[in-house]
Coordinates of N, CA and C in Angstrom, one line a residue:
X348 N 15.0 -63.4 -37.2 CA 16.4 -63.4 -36.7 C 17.3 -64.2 -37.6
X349 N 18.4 -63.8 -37.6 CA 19.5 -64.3 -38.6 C 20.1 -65.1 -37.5
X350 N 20.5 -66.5 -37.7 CA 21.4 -67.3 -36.7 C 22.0 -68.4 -37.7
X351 N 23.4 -68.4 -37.4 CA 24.2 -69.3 -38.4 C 25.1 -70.0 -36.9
X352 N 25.2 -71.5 -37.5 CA 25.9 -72.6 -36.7 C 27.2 -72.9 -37.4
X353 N 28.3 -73.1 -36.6 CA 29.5 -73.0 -37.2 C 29.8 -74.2 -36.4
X354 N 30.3 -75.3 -37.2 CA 31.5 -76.5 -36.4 C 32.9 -76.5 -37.0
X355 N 33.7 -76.3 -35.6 CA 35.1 -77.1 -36.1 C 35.5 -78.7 -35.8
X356 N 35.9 -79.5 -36.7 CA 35.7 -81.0 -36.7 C 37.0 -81.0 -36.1
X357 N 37.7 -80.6 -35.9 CA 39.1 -80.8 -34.8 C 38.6 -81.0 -33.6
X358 N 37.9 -79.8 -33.1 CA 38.1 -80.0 -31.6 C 35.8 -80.1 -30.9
X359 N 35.2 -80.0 -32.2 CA 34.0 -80.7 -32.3 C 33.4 -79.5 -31.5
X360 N 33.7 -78.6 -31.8 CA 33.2 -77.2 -31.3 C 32.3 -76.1 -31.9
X361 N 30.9 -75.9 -31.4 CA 29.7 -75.2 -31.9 C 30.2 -73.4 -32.0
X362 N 29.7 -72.6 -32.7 CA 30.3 -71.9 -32.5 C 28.7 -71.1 -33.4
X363 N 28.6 -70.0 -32.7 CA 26.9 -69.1 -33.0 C 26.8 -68.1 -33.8
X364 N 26.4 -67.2 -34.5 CA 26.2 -66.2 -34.8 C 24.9 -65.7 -34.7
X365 N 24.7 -64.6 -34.7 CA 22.9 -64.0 -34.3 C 23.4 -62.5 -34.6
X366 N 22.2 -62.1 -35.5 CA 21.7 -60.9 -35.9 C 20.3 -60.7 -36.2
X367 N 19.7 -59.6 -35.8 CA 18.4 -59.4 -36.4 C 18.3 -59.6 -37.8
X368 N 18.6 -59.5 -38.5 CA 18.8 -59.5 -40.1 C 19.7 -58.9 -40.7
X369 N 19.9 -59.8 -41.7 CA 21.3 -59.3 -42.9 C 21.5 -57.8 -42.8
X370 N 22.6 -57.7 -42.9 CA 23.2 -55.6 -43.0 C 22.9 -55.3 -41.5
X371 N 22.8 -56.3 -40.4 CA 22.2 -55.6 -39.4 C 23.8 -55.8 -38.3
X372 N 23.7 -55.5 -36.9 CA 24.7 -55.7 -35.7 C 24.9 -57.7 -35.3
X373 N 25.6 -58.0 -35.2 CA 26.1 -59.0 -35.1 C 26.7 -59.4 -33.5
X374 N 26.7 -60.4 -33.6 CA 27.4 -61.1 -32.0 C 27.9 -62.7 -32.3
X375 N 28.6 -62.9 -31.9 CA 29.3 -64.3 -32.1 C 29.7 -65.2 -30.5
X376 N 29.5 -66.4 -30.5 CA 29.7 -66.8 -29.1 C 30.5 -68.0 -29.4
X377 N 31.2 -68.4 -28.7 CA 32.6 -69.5 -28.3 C 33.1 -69.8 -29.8
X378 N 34.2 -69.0 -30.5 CA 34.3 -68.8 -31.7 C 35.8 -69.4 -31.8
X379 N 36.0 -70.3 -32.9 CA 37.6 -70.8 -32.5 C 38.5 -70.5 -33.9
X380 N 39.4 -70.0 -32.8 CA 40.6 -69.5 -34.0 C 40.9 -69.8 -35.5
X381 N 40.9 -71.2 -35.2 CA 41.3 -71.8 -36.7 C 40.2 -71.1 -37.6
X382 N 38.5 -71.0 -37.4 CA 37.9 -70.7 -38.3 C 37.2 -69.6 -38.5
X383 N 38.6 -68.4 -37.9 CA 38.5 -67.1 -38.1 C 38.1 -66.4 -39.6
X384 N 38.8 -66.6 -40.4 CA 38.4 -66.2 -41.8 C 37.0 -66.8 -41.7
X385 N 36.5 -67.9 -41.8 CA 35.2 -68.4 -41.9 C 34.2 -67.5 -41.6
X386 N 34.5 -67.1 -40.6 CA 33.3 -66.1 -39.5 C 33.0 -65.1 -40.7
X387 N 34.8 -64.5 -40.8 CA 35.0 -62.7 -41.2 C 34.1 -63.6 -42.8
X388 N 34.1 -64.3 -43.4 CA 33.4 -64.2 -44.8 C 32.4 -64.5 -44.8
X389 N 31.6 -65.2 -43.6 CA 29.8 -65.1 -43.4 C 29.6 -63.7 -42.9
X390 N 30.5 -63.4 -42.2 CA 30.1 -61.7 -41.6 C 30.1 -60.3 -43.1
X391 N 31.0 -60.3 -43.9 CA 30.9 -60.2 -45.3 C 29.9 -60.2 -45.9
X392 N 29.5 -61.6 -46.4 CA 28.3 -62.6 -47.0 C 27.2 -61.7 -46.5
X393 N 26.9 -61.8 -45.1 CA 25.5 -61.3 -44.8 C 25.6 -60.2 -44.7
X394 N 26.9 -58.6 -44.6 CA 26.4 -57.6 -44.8 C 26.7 -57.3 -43.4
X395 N 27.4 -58.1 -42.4 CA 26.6 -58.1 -40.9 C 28.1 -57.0 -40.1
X396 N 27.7 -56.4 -39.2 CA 29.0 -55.6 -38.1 C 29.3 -56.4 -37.0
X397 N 29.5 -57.1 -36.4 CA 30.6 -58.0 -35.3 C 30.4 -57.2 -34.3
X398 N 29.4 -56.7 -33.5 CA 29.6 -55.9 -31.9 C 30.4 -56.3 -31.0
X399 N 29.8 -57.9 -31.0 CA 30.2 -58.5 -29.6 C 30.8 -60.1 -29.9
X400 N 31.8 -60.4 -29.2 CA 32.1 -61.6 -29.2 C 32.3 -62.3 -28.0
X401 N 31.8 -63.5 -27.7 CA 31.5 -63.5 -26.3 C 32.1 -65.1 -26.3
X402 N 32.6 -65.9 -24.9 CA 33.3 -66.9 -24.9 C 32.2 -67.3 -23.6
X403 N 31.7 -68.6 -23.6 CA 31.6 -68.8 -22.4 C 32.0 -69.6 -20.8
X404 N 33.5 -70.2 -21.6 CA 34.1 -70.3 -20.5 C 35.0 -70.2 -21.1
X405 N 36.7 -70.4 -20.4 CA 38.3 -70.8 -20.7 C 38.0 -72.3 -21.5
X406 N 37.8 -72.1 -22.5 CA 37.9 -73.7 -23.5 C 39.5 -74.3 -23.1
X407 N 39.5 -76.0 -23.1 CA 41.0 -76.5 -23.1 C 40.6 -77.5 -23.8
X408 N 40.3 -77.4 -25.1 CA 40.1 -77.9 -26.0 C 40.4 -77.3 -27.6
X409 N 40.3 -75.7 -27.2 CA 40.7 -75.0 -28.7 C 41.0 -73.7 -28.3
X410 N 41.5 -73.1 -29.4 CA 41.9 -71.9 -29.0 C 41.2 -70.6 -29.6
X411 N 40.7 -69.5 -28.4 CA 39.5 -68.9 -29.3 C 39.7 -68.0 -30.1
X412 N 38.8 -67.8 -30.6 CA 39.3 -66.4 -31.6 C 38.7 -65.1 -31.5
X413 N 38.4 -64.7 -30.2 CA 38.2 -63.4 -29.6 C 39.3 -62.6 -29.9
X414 N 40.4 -62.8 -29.6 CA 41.5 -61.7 -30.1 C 41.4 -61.2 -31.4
X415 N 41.3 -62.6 -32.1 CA 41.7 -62.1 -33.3 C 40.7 -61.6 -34.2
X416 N 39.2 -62.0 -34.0 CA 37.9 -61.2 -34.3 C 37.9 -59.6 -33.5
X417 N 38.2 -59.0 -32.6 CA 38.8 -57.9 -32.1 C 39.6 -57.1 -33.0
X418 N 40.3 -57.8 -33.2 CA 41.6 -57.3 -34.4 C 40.7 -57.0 -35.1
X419 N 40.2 -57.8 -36.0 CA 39.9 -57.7 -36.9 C 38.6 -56.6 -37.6
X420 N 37.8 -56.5 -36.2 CA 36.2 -56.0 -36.4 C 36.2 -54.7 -36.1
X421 N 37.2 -54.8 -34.7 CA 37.3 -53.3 -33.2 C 35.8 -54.1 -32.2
X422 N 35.5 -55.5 -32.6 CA 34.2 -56.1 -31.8 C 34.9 -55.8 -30.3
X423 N 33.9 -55.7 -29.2 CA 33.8 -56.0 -27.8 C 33.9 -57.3 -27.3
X424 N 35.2 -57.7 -26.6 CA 35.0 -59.5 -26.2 C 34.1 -59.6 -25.0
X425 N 33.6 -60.3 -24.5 CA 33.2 -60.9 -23.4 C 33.1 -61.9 -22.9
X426 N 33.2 -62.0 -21.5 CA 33.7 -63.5 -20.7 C 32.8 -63.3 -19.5
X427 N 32.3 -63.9 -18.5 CA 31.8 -64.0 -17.1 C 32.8 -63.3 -16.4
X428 N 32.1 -62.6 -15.3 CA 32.8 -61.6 -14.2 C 33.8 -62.9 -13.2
X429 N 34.0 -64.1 -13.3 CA 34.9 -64.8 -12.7 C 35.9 -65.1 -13.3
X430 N 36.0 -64.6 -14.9 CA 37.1 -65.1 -15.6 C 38.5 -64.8 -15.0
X431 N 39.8 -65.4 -15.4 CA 41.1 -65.2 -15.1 C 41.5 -64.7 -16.5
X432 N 41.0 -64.1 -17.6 CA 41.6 -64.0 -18.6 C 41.0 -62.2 -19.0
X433 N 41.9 -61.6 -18.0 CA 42.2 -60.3 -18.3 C 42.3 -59.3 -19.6
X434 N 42.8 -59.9 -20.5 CA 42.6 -59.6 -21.9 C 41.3 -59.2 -22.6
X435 N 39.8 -59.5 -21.8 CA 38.9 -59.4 -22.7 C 38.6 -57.9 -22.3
X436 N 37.8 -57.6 -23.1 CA 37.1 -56.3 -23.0 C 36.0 -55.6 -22.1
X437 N 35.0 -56.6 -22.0 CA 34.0 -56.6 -20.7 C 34.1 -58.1 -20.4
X438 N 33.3 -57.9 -18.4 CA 33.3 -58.8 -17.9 C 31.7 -58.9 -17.8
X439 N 30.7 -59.8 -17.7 CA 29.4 -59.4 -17.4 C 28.9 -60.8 -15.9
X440 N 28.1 -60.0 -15.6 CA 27.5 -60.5 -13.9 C 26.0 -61.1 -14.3
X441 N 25.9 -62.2 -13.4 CA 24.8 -63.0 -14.0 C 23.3 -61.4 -13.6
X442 N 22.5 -61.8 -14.7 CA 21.4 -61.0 -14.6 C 21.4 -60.0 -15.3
X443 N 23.0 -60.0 -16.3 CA 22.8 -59.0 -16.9 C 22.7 -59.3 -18.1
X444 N 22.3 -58.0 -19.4 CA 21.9 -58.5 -20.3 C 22.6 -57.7 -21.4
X445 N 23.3 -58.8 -22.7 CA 23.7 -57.9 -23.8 C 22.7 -57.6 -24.9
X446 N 22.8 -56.4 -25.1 CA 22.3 -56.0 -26.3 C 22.4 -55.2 -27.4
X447 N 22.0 -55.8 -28.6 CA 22.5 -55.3 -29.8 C 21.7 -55.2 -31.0
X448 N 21.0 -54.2 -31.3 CA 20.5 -54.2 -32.2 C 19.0 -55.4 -32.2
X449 N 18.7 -55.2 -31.4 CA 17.4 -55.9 -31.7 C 17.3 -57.5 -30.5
X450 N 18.8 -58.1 -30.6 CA 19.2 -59.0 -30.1 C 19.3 -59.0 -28.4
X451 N 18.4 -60.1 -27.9 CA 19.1 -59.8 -26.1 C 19.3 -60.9 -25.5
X452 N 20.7 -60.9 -25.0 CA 21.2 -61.9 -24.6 C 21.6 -62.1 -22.6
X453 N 20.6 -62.7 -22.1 CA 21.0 -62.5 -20.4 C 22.4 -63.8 -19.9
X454 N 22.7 -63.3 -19.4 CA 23.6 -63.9 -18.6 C 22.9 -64.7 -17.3
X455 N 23.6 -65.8 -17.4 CA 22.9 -67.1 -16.3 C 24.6 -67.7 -15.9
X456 N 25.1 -67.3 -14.4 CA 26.2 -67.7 -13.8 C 26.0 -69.4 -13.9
X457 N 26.4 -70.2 -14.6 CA 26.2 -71.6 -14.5 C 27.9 -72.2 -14.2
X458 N 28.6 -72.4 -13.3 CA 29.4 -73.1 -13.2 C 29.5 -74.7 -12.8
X459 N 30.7 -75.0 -12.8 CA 30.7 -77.1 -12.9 C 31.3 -77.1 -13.5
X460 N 31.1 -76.9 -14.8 CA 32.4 -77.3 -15.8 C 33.5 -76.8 -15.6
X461 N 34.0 -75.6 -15.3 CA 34.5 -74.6 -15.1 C 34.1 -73.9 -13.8
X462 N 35.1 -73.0 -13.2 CA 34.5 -72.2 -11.8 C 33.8 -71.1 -12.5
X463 N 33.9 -70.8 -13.7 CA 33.4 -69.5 -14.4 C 32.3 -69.7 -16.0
X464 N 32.4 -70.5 -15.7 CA 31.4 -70.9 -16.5 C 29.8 -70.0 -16.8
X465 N 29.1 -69.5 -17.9 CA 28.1 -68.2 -18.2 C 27.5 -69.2 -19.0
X466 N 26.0 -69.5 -19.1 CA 25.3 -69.8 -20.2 C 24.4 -68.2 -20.1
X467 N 24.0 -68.4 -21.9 CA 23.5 -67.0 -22.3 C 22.0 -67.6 -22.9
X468 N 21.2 -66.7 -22.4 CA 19.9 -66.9 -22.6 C 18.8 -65.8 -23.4
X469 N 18.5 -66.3 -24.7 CA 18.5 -65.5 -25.7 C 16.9 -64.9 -25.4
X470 N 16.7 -63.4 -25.7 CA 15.1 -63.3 -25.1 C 14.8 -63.5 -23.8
X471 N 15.4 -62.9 -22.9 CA 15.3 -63.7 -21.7 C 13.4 -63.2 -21.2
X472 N 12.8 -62.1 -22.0 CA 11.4 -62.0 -21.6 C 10.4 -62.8 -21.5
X473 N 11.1 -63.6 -22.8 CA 10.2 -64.8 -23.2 C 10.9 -65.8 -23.7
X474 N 11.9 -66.8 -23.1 CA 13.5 -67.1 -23.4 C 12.4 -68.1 -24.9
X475 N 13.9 -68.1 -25.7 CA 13.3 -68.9 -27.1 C 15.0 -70.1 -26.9
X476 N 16.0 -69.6 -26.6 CA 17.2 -70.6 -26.8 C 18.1 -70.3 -25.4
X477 N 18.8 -71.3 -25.6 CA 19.8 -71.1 -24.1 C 21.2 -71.8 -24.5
X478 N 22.2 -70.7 -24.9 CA 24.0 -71.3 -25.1 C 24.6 -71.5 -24.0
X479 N 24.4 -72.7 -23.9 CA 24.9 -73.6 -22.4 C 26.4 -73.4 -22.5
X480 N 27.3 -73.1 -23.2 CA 28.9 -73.6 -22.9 C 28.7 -75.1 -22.5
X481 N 29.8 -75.3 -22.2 CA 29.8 -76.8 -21.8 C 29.5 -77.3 -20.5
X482 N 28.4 -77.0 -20.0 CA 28.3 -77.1 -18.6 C 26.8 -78.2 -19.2
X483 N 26.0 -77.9 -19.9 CA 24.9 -78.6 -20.1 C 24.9 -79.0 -21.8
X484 N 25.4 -80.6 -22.1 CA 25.4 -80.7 -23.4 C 24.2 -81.5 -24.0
X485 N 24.3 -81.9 -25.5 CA 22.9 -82.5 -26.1 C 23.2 -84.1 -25.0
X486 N 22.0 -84.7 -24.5 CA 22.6 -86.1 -23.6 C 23.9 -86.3 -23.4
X487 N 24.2 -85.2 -22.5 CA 25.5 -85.7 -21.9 C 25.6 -84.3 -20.6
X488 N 26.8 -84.0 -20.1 CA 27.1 -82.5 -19.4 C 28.4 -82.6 -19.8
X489 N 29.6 -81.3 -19.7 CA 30.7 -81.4 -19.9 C 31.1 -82.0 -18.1
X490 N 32.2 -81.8 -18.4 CA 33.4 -82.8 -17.3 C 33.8 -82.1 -16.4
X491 N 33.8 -82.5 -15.6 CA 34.1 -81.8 -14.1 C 35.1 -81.9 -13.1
X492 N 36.3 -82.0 -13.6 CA 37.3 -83.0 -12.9 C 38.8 -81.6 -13.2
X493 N 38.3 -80.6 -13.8 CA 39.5 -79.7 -13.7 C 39.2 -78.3 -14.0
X494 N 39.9 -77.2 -13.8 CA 39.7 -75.4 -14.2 C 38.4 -75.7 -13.1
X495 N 38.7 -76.0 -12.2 CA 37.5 -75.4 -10.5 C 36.3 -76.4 -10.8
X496 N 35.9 -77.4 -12.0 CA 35.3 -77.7 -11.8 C 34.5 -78.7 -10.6
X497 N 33.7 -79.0 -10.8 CA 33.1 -79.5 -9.8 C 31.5 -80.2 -10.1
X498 N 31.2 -81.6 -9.8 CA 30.2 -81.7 -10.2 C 28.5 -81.6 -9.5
X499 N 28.8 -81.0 -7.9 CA 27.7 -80.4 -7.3 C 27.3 -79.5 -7.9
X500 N 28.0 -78.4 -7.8 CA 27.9 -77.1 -8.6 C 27.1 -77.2 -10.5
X501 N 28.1 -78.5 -11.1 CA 27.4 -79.0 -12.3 C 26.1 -79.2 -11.9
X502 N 25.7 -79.9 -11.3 CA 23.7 -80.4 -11.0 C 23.5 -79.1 -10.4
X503 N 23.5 -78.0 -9.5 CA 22.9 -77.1 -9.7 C 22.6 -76.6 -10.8
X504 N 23.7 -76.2 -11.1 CA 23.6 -74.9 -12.4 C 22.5 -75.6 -13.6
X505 N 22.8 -77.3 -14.0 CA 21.8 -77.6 -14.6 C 20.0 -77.6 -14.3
X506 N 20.1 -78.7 -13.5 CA 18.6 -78.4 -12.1 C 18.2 -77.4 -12.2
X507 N 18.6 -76.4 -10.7 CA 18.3 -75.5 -10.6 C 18.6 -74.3 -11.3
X508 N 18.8 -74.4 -12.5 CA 19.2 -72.8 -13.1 C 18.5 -73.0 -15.1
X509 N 19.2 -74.0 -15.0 CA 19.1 -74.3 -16.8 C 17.6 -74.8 -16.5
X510 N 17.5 -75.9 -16.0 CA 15.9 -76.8 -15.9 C 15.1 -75.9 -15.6
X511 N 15.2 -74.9 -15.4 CA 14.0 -74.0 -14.5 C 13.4 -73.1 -15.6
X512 N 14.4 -73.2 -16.8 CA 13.5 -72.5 -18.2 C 12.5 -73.3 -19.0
X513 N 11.8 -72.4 -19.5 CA 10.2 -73.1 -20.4 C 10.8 -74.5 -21.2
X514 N 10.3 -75.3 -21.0 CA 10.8 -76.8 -21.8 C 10.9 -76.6 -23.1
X515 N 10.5 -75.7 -24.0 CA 10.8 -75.5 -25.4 C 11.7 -74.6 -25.4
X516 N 12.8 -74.1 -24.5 CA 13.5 -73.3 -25.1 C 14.2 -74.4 -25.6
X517 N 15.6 -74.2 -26.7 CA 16.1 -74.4 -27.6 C 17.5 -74.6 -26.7
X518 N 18.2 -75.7 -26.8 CA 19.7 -75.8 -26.1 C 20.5 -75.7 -27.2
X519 N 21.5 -74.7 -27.3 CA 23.3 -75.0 -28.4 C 24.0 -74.7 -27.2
X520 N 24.8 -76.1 -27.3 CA 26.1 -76.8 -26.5 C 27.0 -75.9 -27.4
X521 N 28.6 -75.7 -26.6 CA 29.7 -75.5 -27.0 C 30.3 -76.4 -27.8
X522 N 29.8 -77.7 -27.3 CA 30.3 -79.3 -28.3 C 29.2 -80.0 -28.1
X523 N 29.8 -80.8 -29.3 CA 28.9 -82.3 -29.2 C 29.9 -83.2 -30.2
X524 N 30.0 -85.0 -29.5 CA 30.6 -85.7 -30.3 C 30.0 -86.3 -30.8
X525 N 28.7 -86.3 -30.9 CA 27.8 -87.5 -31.4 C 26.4 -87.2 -32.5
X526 N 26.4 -86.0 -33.3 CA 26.2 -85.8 -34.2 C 25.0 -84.8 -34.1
X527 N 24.5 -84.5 -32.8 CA 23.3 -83.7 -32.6 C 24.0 -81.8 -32.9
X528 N 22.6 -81.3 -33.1 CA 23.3 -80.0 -33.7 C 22.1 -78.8 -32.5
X529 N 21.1 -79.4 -31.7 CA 20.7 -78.7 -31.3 C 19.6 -79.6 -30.3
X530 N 19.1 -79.7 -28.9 CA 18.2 -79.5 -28.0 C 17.1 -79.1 -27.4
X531 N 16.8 -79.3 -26.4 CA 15.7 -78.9 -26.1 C 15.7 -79.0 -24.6
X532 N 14.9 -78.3 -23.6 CA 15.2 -78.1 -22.0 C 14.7 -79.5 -22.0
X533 N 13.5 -79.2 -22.3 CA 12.5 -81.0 -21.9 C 12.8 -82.0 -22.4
X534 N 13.7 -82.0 -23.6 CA 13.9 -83.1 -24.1 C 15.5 -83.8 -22.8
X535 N 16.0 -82.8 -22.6 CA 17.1 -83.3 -21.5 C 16.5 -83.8 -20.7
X536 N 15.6 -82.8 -19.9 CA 15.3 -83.1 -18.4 C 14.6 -85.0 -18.6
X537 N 14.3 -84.9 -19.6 CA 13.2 -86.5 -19.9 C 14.7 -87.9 -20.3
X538 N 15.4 -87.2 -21.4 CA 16.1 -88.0 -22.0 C 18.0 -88.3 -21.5
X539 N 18.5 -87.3 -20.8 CA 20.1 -86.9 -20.7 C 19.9 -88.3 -19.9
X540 N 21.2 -89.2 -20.3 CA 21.0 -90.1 -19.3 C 22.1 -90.4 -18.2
X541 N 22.4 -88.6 -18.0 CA 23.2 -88.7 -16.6 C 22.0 -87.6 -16.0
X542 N 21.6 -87.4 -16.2 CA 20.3 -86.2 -15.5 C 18.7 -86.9 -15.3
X543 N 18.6 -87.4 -16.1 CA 16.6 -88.0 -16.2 C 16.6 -89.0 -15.0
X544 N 15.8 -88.9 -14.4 CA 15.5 -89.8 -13.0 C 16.6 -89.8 -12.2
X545 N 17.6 -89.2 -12.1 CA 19.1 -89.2 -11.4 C 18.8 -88.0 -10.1
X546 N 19.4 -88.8 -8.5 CA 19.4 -87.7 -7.8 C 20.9 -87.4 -8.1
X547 N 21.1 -86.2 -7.0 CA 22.1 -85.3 -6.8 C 23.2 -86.3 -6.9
X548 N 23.1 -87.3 -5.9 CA 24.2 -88.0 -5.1 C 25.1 -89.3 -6.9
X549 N 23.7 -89.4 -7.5 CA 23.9 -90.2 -8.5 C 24.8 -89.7 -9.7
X550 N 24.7 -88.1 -9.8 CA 24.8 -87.1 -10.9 C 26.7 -87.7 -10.2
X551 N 26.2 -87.2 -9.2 CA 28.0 -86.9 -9.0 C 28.8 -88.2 -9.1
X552 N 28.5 -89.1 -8.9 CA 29.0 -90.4 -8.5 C 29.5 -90.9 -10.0
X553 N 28.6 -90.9 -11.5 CA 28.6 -90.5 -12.6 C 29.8 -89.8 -13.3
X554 N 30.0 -88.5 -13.0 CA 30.9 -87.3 -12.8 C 32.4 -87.9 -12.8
X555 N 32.1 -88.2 -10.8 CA 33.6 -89.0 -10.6 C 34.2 -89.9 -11.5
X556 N 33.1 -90.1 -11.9 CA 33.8 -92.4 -12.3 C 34.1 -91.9 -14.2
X557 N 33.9 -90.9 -14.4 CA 34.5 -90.8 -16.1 C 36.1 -91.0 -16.5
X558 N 36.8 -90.7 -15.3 CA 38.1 -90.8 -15.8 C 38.8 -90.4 -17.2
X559 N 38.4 -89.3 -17.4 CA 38.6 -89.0 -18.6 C 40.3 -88.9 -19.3
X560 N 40.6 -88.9 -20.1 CA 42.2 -88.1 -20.0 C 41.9 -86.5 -20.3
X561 N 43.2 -85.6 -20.3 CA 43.1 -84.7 -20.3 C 43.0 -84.1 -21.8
X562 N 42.2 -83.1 -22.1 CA 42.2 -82.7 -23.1 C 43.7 -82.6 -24.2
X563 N 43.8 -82.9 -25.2 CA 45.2 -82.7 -26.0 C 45.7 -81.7 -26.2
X564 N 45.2 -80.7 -26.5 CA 45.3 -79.4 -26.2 C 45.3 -78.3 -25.1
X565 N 45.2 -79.1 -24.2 CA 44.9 -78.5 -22.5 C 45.7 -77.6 -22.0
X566 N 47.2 -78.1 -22.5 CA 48.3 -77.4 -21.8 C 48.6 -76.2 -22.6
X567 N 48.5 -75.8 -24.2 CA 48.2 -75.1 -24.6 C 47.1 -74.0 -24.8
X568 N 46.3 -75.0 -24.9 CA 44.7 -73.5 -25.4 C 44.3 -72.9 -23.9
X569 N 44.5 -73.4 -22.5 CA 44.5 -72.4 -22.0 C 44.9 -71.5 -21.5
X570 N 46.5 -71.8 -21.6 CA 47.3 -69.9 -21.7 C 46.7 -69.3 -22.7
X571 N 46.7 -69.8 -24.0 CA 46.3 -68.9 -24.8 C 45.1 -68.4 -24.7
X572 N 44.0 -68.9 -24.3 CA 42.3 -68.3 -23.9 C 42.5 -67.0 -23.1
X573 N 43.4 -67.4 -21.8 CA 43.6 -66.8 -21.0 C 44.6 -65.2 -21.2
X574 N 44.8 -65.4 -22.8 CA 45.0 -64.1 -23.7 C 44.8 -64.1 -24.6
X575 N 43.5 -64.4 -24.7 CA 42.2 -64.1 -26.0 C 42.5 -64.8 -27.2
X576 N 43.4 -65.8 -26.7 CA 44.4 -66.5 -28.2 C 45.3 -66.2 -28.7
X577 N 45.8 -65.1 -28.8 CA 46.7 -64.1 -29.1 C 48.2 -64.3 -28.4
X578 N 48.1 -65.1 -27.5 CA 49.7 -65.8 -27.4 C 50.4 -66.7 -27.8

């Protein structure tokens, strides 16, 4: 399998590519505008066609580049069946699965960060990786204090939904600020040190007390998400 890792150092955001092999069907997941050409000239480079482009939540942190990879390719966008952002092309329902060319990707409803929040679970027959969005990061989870989130819902979707895959599947976060580029189920469940020996009641207590400010970009990137960027 062909898989390329893309960061933007602005807003510290992972961004995927997966194809069976060079000259083959293509799919890209939480892809940010600014490093649109980047994509289109790895997509070039490898030979590769753009099917699908997929977001896993409303980012308020950057602004994505589903629209404009659309433009550019004629790709299919995709978002979770709870999105508010009308603009995309399909919506998909957890248990369902994309496929392309060799590539399968299931859908796993994981919300907390977000009310709509989708991690995609690659292989789901014999899962090999799992793109959390920001609901489950490298030792850490994303933030739960705004866009529906919620941090009960967060300890589910991780717990009960993420933790319940094979301990070597492979975790890529939407972000990370602290220099890791990739995960592991078991390595979280042993190591996250808001998750490892933490009950429910602890997770949340955690959650509350971050006080974070609001993203700098907040008030912008998500109208614009919420029209594929293109506003």
């Amino acid at each position: 399998m062909l898989f390329r890792q893309f960061f933007d150092p602005i807003s510290s955001t992972y961004t995927y590519l997966l194809a069976s092999g060079q000259g083959r069907e293509a799919l890209i997941i939480d892809p940010v505008k600014e490093q649109t050409q980047h994509y289109l000239t790895a997509l070039n480079d490898l030979d590769l066609k753009l099917i699908r482009a997929i977001d896993t939540h409303t980012h308020a942190d950057h602004i994505t580049a589903l629209g404009d990879l659309r433009d550019a390719t004629g790709c299919v966008t995709i978002m979770g069946e709870f999105t508010k952002a009308s603009c995309v092309s399909e919506q998909i329902r957890e248990g369902e699965t994309i496929r392309i060319d060799g590539i399968r990707l299931q859908a796993l409803y994981t919300p907390g960060h977000t009310d709509e929040s989708f991690s995609f679970v690659l292989d789901p027959a014999k899962p090999r990786a799992v793109f959390t969005g920001d609901v489950l990061l490298i030792r850490g989870s994303g933030r739960t204090d705004f866009q529906g989130g919620n941090p009960h819902k967060s300890w589910d979707s991780i717990v009960n939904k993420l933790f319940r895959l094979p301990d070597e599947v492979s975790v890529y976060p939407a972000h990370d600020y602290k220099g890791w580029n990739a995960s592991s189920i078991g390595e979280e469940k042993r190591h996250n040190p808001r998750l490892a020996g933490k009950t429910e009641g602890e997770y949340v207590a955690i959650m509350n007390g971050l006080n974070l400010p609001n993203p700098k970009m907040m008030d912008i990137a998500v109208p614009a998400n919420l029209a594929c960027g293109n506003s």
